[in-house]
PDB file of C-alpha atoms in Angstrom:
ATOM      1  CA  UNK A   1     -90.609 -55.554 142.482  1.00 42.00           C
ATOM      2  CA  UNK A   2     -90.392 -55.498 146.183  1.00 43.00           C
ATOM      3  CA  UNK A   3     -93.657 -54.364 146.650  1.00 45.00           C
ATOM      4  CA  UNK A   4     -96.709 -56.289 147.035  1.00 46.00           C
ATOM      5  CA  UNK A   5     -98.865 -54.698 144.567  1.00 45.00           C
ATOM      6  CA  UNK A   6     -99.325 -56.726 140.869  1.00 46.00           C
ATOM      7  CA  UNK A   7     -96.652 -55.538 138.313  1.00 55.00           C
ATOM      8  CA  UNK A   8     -98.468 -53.437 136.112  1.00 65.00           C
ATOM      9  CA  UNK A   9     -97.716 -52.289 132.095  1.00 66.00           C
ATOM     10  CA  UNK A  10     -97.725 -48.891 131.410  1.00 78.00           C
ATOM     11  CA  UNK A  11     -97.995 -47.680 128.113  1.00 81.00           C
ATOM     12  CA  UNK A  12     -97.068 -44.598 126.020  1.00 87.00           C
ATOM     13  CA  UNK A  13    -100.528 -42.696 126.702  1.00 90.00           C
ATOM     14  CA  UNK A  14     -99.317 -43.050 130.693  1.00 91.00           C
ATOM     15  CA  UNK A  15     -95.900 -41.987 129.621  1.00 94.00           C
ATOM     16  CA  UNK A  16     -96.987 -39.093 127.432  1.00 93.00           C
ATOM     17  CA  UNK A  17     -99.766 -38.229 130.147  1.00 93.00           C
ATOM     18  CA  UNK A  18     -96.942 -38.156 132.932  1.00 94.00           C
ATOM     19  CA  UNK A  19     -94.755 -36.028 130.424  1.00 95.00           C
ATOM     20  CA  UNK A  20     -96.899 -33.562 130.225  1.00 94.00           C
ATOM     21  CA  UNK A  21     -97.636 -33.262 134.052  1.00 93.00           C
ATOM     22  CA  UNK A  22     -94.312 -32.628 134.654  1.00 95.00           C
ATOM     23  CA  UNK A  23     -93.771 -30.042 131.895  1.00 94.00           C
ATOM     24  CA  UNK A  24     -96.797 -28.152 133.394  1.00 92.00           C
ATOM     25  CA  UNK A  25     -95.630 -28.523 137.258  1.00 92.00           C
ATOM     26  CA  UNK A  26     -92.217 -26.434 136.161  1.00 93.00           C
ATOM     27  CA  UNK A  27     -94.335 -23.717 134.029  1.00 91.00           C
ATOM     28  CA  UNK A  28     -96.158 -21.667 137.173  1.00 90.00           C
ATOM     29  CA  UNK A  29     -92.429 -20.694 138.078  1.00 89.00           C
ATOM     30  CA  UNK A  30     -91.451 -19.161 134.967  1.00 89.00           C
ATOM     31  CA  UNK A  31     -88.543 -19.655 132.562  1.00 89.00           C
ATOM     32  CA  UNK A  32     -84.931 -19.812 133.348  1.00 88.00           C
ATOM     33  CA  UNK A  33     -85.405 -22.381 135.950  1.00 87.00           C
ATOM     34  CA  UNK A  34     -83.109 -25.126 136.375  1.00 87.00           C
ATOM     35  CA  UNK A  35     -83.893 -29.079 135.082  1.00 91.00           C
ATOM     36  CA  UNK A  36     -85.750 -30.607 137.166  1.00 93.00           C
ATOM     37  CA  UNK A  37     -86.127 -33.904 137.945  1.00 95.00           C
ATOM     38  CA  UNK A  38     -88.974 -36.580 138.368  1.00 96.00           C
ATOM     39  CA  UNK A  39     -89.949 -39.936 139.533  1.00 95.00           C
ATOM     40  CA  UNK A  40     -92.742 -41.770 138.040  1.00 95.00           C
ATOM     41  CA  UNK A  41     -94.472 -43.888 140.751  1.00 92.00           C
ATOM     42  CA  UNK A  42     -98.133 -45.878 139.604  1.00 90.00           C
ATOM     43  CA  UNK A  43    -100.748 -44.267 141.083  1.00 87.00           C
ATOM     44  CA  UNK A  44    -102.322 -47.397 142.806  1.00 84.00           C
ATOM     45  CA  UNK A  45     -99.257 -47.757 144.561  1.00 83.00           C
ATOM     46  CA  UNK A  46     -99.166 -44.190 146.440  1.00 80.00           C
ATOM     47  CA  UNK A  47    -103.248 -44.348 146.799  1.00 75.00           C
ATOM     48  CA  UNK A  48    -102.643 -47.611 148.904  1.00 77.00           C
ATOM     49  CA  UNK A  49     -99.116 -46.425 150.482  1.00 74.00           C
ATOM     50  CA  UNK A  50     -99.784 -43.086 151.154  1.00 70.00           C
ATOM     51  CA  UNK A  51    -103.619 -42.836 152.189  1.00 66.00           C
ATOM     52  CA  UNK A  52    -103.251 -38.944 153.474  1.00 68.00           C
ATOM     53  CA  UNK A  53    -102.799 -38.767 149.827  1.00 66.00           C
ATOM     54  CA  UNK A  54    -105.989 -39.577 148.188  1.00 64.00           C
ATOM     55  CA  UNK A  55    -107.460 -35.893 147.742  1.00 62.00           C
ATOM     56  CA  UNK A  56    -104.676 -34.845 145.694  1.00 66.00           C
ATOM     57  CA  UNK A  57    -103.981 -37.998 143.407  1.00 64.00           C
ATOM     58  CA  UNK A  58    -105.773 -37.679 139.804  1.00 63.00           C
ATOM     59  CA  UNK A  59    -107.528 -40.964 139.655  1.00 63.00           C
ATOM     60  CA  UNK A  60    -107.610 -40.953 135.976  1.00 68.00           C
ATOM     61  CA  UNK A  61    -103.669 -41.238 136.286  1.00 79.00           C
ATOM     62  CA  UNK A  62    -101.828 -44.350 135.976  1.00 87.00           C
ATOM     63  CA  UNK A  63     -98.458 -42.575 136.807  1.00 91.00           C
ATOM     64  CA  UNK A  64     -97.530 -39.861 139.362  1.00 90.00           C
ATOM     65  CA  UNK A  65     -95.096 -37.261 139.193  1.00 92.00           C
ATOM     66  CA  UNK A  66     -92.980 -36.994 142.325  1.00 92.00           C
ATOM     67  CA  UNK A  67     -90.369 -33.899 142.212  1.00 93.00           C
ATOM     68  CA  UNK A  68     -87.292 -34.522 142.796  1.00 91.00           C
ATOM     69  CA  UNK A  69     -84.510 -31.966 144.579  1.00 84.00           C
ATOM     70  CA  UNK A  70     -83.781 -29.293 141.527  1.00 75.00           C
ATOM     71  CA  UNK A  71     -80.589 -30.375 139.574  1.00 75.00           C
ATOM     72  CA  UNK A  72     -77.403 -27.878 139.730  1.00 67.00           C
ATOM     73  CA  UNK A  73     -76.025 -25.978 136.879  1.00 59.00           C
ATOM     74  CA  UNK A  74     -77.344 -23.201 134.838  1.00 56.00           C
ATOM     75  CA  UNK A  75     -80.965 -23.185 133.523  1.00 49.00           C
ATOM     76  CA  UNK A  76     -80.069 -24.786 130.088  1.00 52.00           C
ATOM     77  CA  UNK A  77     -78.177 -27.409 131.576  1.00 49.00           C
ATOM     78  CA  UNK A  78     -74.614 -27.540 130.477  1.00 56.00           C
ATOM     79  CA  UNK A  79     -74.421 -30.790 129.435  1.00 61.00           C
ATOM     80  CA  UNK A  80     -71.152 -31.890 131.746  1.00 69.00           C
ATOM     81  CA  UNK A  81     -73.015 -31.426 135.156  1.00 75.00           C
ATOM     82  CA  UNK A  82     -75.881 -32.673 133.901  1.00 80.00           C
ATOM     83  CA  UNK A  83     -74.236 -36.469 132.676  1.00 81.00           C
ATOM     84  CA  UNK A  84     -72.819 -36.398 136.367  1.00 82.00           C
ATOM     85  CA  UNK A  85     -76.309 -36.327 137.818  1.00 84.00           C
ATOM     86  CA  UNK A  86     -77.989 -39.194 135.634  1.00 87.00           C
ATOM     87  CA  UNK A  87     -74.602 -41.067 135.888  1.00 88.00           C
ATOM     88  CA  UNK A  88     -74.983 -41.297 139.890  1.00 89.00           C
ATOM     89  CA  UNK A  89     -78.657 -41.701 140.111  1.00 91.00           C
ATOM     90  CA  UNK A  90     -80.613 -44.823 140.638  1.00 92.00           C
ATOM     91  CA  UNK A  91     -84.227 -45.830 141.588  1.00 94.00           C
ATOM     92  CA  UNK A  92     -86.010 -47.598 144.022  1.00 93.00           C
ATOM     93  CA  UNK A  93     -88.318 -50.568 142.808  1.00 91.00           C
ATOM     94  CA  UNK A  94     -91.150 -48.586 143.369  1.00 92.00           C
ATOM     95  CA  UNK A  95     -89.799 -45.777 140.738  1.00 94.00           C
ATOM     96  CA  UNK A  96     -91.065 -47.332 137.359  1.00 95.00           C
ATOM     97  CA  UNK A  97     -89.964 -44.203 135.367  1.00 96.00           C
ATOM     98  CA  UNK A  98     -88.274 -40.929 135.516  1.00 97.00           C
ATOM     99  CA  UNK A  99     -88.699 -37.544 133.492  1.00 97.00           C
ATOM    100  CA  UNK A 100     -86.371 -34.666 132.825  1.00 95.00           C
ATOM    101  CA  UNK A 101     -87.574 -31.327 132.016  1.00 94.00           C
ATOM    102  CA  UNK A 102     -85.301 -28.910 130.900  1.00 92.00           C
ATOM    103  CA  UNK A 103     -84.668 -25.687 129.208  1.00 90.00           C
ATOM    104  CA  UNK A 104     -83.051 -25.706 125.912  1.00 88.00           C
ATOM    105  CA  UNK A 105     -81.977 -23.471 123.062  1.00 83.00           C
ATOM    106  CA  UNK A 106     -83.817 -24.653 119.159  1.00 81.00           C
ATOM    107  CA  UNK A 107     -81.896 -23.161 116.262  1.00 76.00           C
ATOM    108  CA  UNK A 108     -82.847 -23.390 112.469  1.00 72.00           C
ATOM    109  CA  UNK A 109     -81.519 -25.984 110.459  1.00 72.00           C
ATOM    110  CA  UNK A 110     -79.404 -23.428 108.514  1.00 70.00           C
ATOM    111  CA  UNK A 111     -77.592 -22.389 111.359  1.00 66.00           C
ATOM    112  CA  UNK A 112     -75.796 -25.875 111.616  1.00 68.00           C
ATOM    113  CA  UNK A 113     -72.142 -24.068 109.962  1.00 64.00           C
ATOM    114  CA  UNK A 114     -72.055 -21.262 112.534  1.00 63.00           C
ATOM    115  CA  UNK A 115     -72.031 -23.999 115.463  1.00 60.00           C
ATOM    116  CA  UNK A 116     -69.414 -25.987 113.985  1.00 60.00           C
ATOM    117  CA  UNK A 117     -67.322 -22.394 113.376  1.00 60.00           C
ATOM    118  CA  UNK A 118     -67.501 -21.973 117.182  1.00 60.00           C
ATOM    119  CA  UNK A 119     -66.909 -25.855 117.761  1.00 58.00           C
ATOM    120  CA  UNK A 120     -63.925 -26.368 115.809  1.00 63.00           C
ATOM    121  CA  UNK A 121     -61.274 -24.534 117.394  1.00 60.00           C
ATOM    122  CA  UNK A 122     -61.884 -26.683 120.831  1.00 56.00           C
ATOM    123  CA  UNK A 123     -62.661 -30.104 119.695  1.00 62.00           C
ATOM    124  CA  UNK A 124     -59.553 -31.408 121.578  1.00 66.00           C
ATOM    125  CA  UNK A 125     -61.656 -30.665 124.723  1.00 64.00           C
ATOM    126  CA  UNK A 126     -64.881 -31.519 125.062  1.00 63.00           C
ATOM    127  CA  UNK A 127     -65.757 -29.061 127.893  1.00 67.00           C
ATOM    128  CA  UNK A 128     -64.758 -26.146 126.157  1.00 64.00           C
ATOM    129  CA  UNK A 129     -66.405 -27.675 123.161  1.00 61.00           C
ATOM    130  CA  UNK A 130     -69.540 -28.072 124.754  1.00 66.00           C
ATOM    131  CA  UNK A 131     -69.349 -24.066 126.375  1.00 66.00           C
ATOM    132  CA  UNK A 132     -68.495 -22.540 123.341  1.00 62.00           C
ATOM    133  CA  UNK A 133     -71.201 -24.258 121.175  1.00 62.00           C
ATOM    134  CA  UNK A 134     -73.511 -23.539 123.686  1.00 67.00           C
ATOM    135  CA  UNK A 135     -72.543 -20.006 123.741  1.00 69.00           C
ATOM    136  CA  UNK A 136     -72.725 -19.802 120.008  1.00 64.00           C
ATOM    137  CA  UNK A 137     -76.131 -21.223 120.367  1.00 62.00           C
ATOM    138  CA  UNK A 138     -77.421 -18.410 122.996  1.00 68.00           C
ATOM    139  CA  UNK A 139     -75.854 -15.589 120.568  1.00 63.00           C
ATOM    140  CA  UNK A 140     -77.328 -16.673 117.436  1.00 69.00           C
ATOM    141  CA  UNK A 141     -79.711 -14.352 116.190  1.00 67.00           C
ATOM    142  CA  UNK A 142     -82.356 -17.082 114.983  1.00 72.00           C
ATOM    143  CA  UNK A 143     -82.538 -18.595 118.334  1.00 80.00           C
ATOM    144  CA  UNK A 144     -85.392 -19.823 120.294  1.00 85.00           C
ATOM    145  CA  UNK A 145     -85.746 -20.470 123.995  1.00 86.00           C
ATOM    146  CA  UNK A 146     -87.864 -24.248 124.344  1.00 91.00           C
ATOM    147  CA  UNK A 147     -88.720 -26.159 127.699  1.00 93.00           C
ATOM    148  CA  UNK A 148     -88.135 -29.823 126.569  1.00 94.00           C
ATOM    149  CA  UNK A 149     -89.359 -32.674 128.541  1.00 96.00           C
ATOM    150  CA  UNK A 150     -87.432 -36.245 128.318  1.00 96.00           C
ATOM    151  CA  UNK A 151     -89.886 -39.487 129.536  1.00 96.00           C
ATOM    152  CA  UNK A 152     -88.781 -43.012 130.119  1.00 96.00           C
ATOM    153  CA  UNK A 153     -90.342 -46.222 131.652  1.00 95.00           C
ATOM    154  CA  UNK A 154     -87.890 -49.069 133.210  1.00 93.00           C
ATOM    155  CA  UNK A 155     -89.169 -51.355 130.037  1.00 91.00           C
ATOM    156  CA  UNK A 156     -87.977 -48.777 127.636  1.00 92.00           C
ATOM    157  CA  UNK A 157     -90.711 -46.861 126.351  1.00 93.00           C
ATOM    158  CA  UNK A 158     -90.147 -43.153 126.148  1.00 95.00           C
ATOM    159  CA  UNK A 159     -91.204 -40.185 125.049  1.00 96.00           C
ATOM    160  CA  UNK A 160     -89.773 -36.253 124.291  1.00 96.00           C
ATOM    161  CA  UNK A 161     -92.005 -33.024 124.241  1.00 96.00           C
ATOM    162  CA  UNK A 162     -91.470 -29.736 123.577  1.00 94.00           C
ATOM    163  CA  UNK A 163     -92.610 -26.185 124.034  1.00 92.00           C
ATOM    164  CA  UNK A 164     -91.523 -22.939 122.867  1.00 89.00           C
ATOM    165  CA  UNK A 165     -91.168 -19.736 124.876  1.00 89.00           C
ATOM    166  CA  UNK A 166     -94.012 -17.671 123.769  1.00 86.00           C
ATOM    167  CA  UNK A 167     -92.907 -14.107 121.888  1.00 79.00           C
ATOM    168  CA  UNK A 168     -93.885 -11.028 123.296  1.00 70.00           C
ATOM    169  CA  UNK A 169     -96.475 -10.667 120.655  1.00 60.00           C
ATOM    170  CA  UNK A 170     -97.927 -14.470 121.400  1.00 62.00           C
ATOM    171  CA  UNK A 171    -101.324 -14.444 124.117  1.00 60.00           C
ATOM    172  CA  UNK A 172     -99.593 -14.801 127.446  1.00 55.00           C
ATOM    173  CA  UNK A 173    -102.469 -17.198 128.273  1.00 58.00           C
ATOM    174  CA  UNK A 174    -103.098 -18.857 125.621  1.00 59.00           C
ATOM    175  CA  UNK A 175    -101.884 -22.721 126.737  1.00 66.00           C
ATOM    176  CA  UNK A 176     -98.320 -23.477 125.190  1.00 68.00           C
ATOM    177  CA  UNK A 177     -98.699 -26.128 122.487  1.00 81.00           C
ATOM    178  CA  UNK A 178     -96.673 -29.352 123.309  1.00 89.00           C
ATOM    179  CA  UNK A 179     -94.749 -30.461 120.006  1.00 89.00           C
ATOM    180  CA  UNK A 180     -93.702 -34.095 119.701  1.00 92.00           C
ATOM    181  CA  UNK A 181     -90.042 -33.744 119.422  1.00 89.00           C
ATOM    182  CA  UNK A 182     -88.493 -37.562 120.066  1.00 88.00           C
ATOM    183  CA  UNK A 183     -85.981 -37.648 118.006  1.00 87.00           C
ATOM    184  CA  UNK A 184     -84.389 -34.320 119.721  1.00 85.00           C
ATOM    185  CA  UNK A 185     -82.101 -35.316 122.720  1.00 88.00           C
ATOM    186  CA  UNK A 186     -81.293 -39.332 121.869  1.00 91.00           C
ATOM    187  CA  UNK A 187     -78.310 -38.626 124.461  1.00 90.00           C
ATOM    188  CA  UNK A 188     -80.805 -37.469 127.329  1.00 91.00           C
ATOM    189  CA  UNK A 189     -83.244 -39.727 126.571  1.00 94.00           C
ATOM    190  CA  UNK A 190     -80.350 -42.898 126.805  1.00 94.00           C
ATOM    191  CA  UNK A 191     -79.192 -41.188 129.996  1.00 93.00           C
ATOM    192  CA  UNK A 192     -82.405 -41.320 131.625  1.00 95.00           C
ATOM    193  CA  UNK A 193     -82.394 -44.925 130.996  1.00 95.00           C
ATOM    194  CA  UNK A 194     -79.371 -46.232 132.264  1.00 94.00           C
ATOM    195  CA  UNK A 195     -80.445 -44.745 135.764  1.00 95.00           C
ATOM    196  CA  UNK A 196     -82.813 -47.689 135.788  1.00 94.00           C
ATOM    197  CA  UNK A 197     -79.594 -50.129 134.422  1.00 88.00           C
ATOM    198  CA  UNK A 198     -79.040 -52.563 137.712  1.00 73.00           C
ATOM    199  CA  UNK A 199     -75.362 -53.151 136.296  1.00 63.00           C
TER     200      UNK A 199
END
């Protein structure tokens, strides 16, 4: 590390913890945002860096979310711009995880044929593959809007939420339940890690 505080462990109740900050920083603005990105930073390490700080850092926090500069491309993230970003990002020491949180579209198992109806006639080209499944997926009847969140730590751990756009009929303030969702985006999830790959 190439800063002077102790190298500390983090574990998956910091991750989780951090995951969930992140997914409720992006709710106040509504859905059809864009994915946003996030550095996890220990808290010790901003309390003693960053004094002017100290009234706004949760103390009961081992991690702190830092926002990062929204992330272009449509609000559900077509997944081409999106591999470009993680692909040319990298952390400083200091970063000792990131999190993505993202809007995505959940179908029913049962609607696994009509996606690979729209997919076939384009698997020569994966662009067009990935726009027309995606467009299959944002037509299909049984669709649901979800705002996923993707965690990692440098040593590995990680962690995937999930929660559902509430339907008209649902309590708009009712808190949104956070599903546990990790083996959802394996492809986001490896992406976010290589950013911390030195190589």
């Amino acid at each position: 590390m190439s800063y002077d505080e102790p190298e500390q462990v983090f574990d998956e109740a910091a991750l989780g913890r951090a995951a969930r900050e992140a997914i409720e920083f992006v709710e106040p603005q509504g859905w059809g945002q864009p994915p946003q990105l996030f550095g996890l930073v220990p808290t010790s390490l901003l309390a003693t860096s960053q004094p002017d700080w100290a009234d706004i850092l949760d103390d009961g926090a081992t991690l702190t979310v830092i926002e990062q500069e929204p992330l272009p491309g449509d609000p559900r993230g077509g997944s081409t711009e999106l591999n470009h970003v993680l692909a040319t990002t990298t952390w400083p020491d200091e970063i000792v995880g990131c999190a993505l949180v993202q809007e995505i579209i959940v179908l029913p198992p049962n609607a696994e044929a009509d996606l690979d109806g729209a997919l076939e006639p384009h698997l020569a080209d994966v662009d067009a593959a990935d726009r027309a499944g995606r467009e299959a997926a944002e037509n299909h009847p049984e669709r649901k809007v979800a705002r996923m969140v993707a965690a990692v730590l440098r040593d590995g751990h990680r962690i995937t939420l999930l929660s559902l756009q509430p339907e008209d009929a649902d309590d708009p303030f009712a808190d949104a339940e956070l599903l546990r969702a990790d083996q959802l985006a394996p492809g986001l999830v490896q992406g976010l890690l290589a950013t911390f790959d030195e190589e």
